mmCIF file of C-alpha atoms in Angstrom:
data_model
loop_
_atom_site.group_PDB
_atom_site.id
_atom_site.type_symbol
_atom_site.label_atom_id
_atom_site.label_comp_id
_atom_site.label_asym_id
_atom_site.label_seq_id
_atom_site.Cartn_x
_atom_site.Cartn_y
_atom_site.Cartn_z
ATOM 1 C CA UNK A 7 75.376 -8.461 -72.500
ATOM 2 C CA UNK A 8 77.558 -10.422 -69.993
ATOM 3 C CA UNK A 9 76.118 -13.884 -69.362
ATOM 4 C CA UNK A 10 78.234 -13.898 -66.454
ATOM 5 C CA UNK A 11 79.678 -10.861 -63.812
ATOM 6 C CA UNK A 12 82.738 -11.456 -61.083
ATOM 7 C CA UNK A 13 82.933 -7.786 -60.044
ATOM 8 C CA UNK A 14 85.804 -8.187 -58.025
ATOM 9 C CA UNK A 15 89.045 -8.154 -60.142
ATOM 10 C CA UNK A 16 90.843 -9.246 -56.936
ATOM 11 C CA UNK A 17 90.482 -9.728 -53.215
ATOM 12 C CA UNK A 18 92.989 -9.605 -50.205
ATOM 13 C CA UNK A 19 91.878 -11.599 -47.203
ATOM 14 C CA UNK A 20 93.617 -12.757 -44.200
ATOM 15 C CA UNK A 21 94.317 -16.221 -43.523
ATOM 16 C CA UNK A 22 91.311 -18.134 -41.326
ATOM 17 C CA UNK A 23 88.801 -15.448 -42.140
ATOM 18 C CA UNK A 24 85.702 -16.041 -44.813
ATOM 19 C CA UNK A 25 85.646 -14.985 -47.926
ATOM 20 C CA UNK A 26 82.561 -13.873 -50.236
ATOM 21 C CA UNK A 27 83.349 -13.948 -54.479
ATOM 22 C CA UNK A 28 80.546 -12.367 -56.244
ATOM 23 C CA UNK A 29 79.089 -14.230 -59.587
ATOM 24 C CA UNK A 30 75.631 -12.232 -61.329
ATOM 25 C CA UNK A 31 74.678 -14.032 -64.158
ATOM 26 C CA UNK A 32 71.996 -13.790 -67.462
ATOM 27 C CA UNK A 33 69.750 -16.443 -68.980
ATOM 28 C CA UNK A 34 66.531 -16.575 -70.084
ATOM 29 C CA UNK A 35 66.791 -20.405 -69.892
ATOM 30 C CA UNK A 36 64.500 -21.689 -67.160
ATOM 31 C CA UNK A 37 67.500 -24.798 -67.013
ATOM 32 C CA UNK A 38 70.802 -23.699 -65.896
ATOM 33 C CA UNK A 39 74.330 -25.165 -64.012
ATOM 34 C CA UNK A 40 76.324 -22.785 -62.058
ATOM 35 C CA UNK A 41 79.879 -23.851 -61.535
ATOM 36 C CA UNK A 42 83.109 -22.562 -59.931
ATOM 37 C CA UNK A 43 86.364 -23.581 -60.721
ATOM 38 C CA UNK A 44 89.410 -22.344 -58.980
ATOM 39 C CA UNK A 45 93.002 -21.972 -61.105
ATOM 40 C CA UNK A 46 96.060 -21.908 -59.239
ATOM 41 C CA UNK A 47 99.291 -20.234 -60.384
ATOM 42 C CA UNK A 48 99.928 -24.002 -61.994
ATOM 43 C CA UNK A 49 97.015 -22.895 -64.378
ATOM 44 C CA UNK A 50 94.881 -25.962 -64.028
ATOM 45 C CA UNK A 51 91.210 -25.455 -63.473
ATOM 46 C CA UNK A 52 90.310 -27.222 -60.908
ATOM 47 C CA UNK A 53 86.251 -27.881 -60.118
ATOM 48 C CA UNK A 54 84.746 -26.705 -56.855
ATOM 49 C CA UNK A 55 81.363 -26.602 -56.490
ATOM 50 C CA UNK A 56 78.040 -27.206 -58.370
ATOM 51 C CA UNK A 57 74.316 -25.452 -58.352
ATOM 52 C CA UNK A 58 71.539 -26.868 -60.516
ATOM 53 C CA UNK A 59 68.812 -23.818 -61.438
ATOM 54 C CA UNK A 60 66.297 -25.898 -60.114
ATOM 55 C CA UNK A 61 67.981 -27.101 -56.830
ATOM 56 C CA UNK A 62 66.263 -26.098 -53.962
ATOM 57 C CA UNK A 63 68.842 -25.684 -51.512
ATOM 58 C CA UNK A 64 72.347 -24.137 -51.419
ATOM 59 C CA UNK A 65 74.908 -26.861 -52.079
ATOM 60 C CA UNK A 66 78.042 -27.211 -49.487
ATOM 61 C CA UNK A 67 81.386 -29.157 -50.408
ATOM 62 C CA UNK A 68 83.619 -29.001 -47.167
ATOM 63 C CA UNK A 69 84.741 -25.297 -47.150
ATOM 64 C CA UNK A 70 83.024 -24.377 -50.330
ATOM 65 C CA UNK A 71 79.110 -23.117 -50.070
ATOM 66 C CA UNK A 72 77.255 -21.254 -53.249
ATOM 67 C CA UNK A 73 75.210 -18.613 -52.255
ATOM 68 C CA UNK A 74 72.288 -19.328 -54.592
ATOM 69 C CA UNK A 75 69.754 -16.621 -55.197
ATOM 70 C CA UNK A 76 67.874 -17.121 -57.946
ATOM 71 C CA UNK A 77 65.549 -14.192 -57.850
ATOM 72 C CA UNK A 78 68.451 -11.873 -58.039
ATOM 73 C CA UNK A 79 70.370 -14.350 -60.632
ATOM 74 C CA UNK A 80 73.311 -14.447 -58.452
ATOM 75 C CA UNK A 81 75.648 -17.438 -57.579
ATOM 76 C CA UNK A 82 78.397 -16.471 -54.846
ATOM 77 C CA UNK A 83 81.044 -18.952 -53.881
ATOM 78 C CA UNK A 84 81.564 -18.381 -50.158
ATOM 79 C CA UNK A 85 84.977 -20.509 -48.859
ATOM 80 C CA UNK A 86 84.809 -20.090 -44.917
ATOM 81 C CA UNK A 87 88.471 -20.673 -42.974
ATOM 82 C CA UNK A 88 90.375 -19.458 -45.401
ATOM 83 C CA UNK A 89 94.018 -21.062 -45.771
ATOM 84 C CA UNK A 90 97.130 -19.791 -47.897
ATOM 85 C CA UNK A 91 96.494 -22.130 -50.167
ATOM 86 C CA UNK A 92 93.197 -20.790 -51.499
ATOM 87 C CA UNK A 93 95.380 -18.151 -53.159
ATOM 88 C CA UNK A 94 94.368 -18.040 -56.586
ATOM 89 C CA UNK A 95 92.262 -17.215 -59.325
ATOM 90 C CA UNK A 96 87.988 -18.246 -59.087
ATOM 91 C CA UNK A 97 85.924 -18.508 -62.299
ATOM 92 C CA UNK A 98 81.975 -18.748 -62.084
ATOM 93 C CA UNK A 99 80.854 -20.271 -65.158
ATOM 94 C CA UNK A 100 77.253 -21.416 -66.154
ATOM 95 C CA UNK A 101 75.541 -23.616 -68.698
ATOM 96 C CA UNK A 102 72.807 -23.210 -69.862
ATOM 97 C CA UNK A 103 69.923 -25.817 -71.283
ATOM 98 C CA UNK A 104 68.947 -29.248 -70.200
ATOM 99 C CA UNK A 105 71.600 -31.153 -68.719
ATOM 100 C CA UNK A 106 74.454 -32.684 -71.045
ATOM 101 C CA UNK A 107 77.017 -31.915 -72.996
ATOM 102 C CA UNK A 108 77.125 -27.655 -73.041
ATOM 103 C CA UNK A 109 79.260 -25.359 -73.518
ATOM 104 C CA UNK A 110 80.179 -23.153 -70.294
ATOM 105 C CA UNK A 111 80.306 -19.357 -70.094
ATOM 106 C CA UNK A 112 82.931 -17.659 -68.124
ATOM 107 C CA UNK A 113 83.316 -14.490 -65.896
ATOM 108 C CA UNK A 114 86.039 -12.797 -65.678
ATOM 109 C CA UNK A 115 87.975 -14.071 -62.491
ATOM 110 C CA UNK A 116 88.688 -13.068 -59.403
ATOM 111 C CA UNK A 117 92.464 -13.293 -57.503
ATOM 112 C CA UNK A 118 91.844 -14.256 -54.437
ATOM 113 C CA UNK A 119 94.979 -13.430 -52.636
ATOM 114 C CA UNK A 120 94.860 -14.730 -48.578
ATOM 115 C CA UNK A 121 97.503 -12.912 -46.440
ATOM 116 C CA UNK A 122 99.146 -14.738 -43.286
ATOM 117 C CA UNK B 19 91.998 -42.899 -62.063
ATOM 118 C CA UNK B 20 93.291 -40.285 -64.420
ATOM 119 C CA UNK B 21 92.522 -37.449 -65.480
ATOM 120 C CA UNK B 22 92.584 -35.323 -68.788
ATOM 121 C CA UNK B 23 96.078 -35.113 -70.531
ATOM 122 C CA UNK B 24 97.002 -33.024 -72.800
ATOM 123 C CA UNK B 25 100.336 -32.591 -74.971
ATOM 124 C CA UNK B 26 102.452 -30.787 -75.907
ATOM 125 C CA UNK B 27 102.452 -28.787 -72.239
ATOM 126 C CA UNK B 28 104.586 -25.662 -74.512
ATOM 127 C CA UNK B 29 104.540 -25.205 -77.556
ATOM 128 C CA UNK B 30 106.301 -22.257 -79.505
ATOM 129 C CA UNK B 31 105.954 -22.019 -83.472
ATOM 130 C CA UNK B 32 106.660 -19.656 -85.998
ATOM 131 C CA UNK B 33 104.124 -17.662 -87.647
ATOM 132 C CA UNK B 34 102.550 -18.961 -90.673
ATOM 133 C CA UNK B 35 103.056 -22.948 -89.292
ATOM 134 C CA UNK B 36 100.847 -25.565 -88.343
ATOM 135 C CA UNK B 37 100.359 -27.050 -84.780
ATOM 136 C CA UNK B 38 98.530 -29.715 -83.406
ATOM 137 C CA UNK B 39 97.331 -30.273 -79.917
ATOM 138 C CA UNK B 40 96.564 -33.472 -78.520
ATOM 139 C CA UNK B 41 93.929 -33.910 -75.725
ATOM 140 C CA UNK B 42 93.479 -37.202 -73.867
ATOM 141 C CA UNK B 43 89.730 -37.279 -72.001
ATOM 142 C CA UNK B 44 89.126 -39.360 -68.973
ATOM 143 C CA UNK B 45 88.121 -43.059 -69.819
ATOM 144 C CA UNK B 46 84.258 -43.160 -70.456
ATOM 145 C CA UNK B 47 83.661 -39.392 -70.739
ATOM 146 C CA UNK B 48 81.533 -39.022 -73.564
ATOM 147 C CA UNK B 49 81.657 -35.234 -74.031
ATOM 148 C CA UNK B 50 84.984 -33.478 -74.870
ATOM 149 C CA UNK B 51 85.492 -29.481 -74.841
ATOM 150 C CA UNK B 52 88.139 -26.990 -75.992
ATOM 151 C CA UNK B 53 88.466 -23.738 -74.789
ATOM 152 C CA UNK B 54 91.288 -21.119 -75.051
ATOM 153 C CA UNK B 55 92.520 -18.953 -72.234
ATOM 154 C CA UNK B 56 94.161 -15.767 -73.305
ATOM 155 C CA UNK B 57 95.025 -12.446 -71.333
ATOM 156 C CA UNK B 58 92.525 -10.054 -73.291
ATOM 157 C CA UNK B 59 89.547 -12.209 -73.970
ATOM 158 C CA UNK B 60 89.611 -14.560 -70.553
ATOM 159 C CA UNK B 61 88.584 -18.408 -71.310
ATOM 160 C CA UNK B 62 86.282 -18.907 -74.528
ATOM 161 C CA UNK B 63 84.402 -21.965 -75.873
ATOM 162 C CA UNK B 64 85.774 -23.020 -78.884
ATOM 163 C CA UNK B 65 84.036 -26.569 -79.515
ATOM 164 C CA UNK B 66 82.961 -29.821 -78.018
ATOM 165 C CA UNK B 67 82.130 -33.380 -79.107
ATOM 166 C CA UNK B 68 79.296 -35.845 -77.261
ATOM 167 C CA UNK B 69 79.056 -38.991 -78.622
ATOM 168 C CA UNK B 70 78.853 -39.808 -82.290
ATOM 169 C CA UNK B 71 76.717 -36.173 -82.304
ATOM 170 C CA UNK B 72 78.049 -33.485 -85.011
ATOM 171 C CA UNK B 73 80.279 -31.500 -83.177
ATOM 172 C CA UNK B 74 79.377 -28.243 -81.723
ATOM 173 C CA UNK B 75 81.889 -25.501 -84.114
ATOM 174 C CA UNK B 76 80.392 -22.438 -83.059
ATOM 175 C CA UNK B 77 83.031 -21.271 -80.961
ATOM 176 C CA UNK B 78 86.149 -21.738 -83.614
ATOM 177 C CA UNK B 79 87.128 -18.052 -84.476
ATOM 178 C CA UNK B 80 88.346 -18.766 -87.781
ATOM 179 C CA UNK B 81 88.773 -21.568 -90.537
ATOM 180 C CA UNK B 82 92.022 -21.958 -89.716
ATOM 181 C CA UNK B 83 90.864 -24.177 -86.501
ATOM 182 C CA UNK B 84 89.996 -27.305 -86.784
ATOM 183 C CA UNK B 85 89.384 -30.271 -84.399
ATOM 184 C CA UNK B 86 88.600 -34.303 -84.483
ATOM 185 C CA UNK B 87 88.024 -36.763 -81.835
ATOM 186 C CA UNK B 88 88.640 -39.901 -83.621
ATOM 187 C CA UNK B 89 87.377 -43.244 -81.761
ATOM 188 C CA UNK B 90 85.034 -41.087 -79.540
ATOM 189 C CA UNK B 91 88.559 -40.809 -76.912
ATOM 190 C CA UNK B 92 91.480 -38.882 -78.145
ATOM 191 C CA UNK B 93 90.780 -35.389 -79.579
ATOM 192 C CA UNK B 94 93.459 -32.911 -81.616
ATOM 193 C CA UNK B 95 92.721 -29.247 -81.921
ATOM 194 C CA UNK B 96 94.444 -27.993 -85.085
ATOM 195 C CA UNK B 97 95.482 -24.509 -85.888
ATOM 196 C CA UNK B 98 96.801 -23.888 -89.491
ATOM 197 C CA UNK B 99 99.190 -21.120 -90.331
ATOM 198 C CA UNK B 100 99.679 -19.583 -86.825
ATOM 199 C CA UNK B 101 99.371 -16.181 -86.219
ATOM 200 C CA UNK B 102 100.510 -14.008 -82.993
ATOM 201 C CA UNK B 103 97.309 -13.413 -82.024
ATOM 202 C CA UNK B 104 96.507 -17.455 -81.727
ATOM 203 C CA UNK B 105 99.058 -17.375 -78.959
ATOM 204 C CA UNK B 106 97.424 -19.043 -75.172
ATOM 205 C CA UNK B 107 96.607 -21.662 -73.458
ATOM 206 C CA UNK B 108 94.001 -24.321 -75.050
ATOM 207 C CA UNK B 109 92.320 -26.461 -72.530
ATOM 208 C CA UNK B 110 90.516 -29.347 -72.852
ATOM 209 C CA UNK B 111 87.697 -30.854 -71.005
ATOM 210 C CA UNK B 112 85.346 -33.972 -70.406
ATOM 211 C CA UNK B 113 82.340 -34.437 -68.673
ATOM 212 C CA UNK B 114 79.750 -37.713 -68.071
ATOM 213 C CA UNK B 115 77.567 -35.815 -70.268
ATOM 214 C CA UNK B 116 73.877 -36.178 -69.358
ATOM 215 C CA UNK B 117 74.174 -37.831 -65.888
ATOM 216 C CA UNK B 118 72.804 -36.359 -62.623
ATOM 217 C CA UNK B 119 76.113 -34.516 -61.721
ATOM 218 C CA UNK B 120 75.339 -31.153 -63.474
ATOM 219 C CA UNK B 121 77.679 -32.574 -66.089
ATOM 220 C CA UNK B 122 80.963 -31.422 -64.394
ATOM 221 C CA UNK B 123 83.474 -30.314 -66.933
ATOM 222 C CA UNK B 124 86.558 -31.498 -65.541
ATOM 223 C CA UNK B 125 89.871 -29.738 -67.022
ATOM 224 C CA UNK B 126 93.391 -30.748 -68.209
ATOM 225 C CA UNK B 127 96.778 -28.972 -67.642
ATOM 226 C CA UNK B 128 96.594 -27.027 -70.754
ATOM 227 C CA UNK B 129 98.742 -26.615 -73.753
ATOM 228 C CA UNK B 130 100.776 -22.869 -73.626
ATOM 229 C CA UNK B 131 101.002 -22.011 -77.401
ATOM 230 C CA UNK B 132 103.443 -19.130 -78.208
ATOM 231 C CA UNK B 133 103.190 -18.337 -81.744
ATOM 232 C CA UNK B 134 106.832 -15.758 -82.457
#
């Protein structure tokens, strides 16, 4: 089974608007990171945003919010004001055990594509 | 400060030959982590290093990779006698492992390995 989902091969939005990319993930492990990372067309991976499994709110950096719902084991990366330079690809990725040096787990990707 | 570094940024060998590929953590990251990036199989774990811990192997898909990290800093991933299939980008990684940050993973530019 998938450890981690992005349904959404790739999104057009236009430019200013908010964006929603979906992330379902799997674990049995009570102790858990989410992560995104975003990857321009440079092909670095550049780190966005954080979620601990056993933070109690939804974490914000700037224009980046996760969407944290445990119960339904989701983790969506929500960038509001969306600007042409947000073009590019999203990963959600999760580790999972106490925290430390783990592996992460990657979905799939999304394209994020923003339109003037 | 700097980042992760990695060299060569290309790389194209001939089938059958060796490569090394050199990874360059950021000063005082304890953990270190490769993962490969290809087109059909999206970005996999292929091993990581914490402190003077026995390195986590379980993601190496064959015995023809190999890795070190000699001094607990500089890391090279080696592949012996290429084949096509070996061909994508290998990115490194190093994280504060173990602190209260989620251990964030934080990426290099890559190394683009075409094997002809």
């Amino acid at each position: 089974a998938q450890k981690i989902t992005q349904t959404q091969p790739g999104m057009f939005v236009q430019e200013k608007e908010a964006v929603t990319l979906d992330c379902t993930y799997d674990t049995s492990d009570p102790s858990y990171g989410l992560f995104w990372y975003k990857q321009p067309s440079s092909g670095e991976m550049i780190f966005l945003i954080y979620q601990g499994s056993y933070d109690q709110q939804n974490v914000t950096e700037g224009r980046y919010s996760l969407n944290f719902q445990k119960s339904r084991k989701s983790a969506n990366l929500v960038i509001s004001a969306s600007q042409l330079g947000d073009s590019a690809m999203y990963f959600c990725a999760m580790r999972e055990g106490q925290r430390g040096a783990q592996k992460l787990v990657f979905g799939q990707g999304t394209r994020l594509t923003i339109n003037p | 400060g700097a980042g992760v570094s990695q060299s060569p940024s290309n790389k194209v060998t001939e089938k059958g030959k060796d490569v090394e590929l050199r990874c360059d953590p950021i000063s005082g990251h304890t953990a270190l982590y490769w993962y490969r990036q290809s087109l059909g199989q999206g970005l996999e774990f292929l091993i990581y290093f914490q402190g003077n811990s026995a390195p986590d192997k379980s993601g190496l898909p064959s015995d023809r990779f190999s890795a070190e990290r000699t001094g607990g800093s500089v890391s090279t991933l080696t592949i012996q006698r290429t084949q096509q299939e070996d061909s994508a980008v290998y990115l490194c990684a190093s994280s504060l492992a173990g602190l209260a940050n989620g251990d964030t993973q934080y990426f290099g530019p890559g190394t683009r390995l075409t094997v002809l």
